[in-house]
XYZ file of C-alpha atoms in Angstrom:
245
model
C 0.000 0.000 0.000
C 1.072 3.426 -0.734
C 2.926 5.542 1.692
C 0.457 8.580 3.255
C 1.880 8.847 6.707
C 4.090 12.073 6.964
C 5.845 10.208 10.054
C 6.791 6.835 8.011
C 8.221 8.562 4.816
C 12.007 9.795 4.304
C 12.869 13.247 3.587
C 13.444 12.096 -0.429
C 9.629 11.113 -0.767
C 8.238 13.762 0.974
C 10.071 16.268 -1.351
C 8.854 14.382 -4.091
C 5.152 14.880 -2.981
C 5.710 18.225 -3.051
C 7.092 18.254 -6.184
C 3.793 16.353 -7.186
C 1.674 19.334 -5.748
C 0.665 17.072 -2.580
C -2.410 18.350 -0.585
C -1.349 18.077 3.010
C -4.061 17.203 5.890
C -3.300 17.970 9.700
C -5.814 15.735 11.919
C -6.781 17.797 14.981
C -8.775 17.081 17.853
C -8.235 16.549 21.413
C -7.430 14.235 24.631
C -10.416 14.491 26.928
C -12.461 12.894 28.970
C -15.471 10.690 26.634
C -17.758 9.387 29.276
C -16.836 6.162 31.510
C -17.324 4.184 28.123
C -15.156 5.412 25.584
C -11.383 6.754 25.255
C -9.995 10.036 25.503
C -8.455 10.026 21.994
C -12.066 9.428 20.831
C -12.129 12.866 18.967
C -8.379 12.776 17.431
C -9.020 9.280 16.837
C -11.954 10.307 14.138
C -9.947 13.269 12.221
C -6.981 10.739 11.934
C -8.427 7.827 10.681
C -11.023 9.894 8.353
C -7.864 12.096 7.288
C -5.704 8.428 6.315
C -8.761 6.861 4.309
C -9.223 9.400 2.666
C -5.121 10.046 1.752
C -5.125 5.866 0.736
C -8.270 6.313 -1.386
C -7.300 9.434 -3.522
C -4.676 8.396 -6.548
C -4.911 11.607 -8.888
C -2.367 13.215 -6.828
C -0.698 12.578 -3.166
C -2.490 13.263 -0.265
C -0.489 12.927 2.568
C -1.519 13.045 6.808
C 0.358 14.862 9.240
C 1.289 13.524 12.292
C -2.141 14.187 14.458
C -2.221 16.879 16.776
C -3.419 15.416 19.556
C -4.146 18.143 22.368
C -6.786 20.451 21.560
C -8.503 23.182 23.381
C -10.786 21.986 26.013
C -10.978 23.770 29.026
C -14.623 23.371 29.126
C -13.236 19.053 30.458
C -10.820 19.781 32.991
C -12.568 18.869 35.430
C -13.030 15.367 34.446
C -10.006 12.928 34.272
C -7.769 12.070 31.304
C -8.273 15.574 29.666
C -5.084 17.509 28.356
C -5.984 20.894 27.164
C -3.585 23.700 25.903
C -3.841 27.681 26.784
C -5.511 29.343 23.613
C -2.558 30.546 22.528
C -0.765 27.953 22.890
C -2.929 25.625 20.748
C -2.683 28.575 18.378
C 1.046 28.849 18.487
C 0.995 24.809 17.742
C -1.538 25.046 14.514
C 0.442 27.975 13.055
C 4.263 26.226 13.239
C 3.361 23.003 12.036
C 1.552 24.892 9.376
C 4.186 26.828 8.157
C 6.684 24.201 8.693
C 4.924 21.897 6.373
C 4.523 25.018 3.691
C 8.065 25.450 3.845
C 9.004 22.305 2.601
C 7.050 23.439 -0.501
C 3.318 22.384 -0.170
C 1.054 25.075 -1.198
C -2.045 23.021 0.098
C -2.968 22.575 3.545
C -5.912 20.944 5.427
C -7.008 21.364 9.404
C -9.378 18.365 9.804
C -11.026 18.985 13.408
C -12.707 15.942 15.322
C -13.585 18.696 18.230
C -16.194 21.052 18.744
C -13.566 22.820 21.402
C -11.353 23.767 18.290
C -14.067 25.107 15.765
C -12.981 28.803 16.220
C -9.449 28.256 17.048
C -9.671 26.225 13.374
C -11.715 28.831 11.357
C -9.279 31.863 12.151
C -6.414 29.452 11.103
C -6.990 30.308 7.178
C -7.006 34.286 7.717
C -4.161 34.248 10.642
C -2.132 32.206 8.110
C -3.413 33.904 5.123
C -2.014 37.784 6.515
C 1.193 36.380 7.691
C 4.315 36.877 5.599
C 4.397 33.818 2.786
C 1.833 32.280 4.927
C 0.383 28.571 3.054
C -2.756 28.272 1.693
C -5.165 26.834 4.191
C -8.279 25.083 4.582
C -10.000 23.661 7.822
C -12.944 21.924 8.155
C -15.027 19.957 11.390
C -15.718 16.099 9.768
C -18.921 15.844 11.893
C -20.285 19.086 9.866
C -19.606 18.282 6.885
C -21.867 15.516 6.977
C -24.590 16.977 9.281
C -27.605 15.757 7.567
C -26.372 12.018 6.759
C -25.747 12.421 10.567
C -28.983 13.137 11.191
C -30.195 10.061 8.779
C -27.968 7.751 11.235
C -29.053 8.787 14.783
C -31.905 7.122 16.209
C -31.960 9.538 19.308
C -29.410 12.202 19.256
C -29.593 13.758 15.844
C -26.035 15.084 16.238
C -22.500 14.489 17.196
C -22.780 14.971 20.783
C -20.817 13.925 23.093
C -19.363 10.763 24.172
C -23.248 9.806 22.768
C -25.221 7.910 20.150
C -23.111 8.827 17.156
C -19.156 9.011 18.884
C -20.110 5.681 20.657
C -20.714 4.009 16.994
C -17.994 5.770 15.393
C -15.351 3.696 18.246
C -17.662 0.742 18.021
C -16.513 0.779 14.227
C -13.116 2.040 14.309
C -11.128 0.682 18.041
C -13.760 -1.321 19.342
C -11.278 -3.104 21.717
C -11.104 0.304 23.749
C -15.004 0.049 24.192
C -16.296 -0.600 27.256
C -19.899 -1.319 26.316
C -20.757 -2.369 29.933
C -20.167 1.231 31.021
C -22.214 2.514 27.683
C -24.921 4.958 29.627
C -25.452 8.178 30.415
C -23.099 10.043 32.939
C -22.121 13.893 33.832
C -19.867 14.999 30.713
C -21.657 12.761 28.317
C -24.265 14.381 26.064
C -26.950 12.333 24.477
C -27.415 8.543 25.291
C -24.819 6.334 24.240
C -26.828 3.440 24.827
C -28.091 3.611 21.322
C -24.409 3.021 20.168
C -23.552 0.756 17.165
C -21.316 -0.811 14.852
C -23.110 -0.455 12.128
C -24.433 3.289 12.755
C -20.317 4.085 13.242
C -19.490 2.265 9.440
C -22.247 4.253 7.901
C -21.064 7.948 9.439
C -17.336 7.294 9.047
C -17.597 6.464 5.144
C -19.796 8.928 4.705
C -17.531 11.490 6.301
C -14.617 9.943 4.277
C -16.737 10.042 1.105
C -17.178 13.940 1.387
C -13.513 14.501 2.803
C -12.306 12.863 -0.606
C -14.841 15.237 -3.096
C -13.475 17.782 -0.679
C -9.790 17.214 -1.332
C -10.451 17.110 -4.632
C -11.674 20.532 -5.193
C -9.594 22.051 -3.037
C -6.676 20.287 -5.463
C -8.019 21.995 -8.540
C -9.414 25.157 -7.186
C -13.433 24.115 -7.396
C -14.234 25.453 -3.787
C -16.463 27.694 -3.746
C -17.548 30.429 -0.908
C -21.132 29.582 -0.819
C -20.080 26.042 -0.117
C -17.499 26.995 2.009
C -19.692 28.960 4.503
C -22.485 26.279 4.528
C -20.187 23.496 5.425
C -18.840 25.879 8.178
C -15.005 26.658 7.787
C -13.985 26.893 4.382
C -11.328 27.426 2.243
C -8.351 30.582 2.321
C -9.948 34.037 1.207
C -8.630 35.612 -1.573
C -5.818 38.035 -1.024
C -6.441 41.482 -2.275
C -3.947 43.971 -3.916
């Protein structure tokens, strides 16, 4: 299989991608507390594995995944165990240097691909804060679990949404580290929100390749310039704005 992990390639490939005008995608999301049931990389664990289908399906040009940035911003958990949040401006510090490390190896397309409602602000100034700074990259960043809001909604028996640590998040682990499940403990408890009890399998398969199936259309566009600004402010966070001179 085809090499899309930024950490497993040498320095030779890498400047080959590119070379090969490469779209680059960052997973972000965060370590926090998910209920008694479910992990605290639940929410980096989404953007990651969404981001790396999505790199091994696409073959018109490389697509390659960023080391994931684990730690998000999530002061709003602290007070449950296992969370790890950074300051604000740290988190912002962290976006912005692996950013512009990544442009200056000579990518000139970058993707934030957020698995945290926490981040969803800190993500959507990234373009313009990145956009204004000197030979600042080209940047996109997008939330998975908005992008496909209304297949969400399909899904859900109960919740309708992403929640948290509910219906939808439960199915997505069920489906993608089931081992780190612990159904037993699968109710509802203070930092959850929704019911978790209606977690599935089959409900996670059908969100995460739907989510993967719009990342890739996504990626696409972005590649050959399609987005749009009416599509990029209905899906939420959208693409760099033009700069003016």
């Amino acid at each position: 299989m085809k090499k899309v992990l930024w950490q497993e390639m040498r320095r030779t490939e890498i400047e080959e991608a590119a070379k090969a005008d490469a779209v680059v995608i960052i997973p972000v999301g965060s370590i926090e507390q998910h209920g008694n049931h479910l992990p605290v990389n639940t929410d980096i664990n989404c953007s990651f594995s969404i981001a790396k289908s999505v790199a091994e399906i696409i073959d018109d040009f490389p697509v390659l995944v960023a080391p994931p940035i684990w730690w998000g911003f999530s002061p709003h958990h602290m007070k449950y165990p296992g969370t790890i949040s950074l300051k604000l401006h740290t988190y912002i510090d962290v976006l912005t240097d692996v950013a512009t490390s990544i442009a200056t190896h000579g990518f000139k397309k970058i993707v934030f691909l957020n698995g945290h409602g926490g981040n969803i602000g800190v993500i959507s100034s990234m373009r313009w804060k990145l956009m204004n700074e000197d030979n600042g990259p080209s940047c996109i960043g997008y939330t998975y679990y908005v992008l496909v809001d209304e297949e969400l909604k399909a899904i859900s028996e109960v919740d309708f949404s992403i929640g948290h640590a509910a219906e939808m998040e439960t199915s997505l682990q069920l489906y993608l580290q089931p081992e780190l499940v612990d159904k037993g403990a699968a109710t509802w408890a203070p930092g959850v929100h929704g019911d978790p009890t209606k977690g599935t399998y089959e409900k996670g398969k059908r969100l995460f390749e739907a989510a993967v199936n719009t990342v890739v259309t996504l990626i696409q566009d972005y590649h050959i310039g399609k987005l749009e600004d009416a599509l990029a402010w209905k899906r939420n966070i959208g693409p760099e704005p033009r700069k003016h001179t």
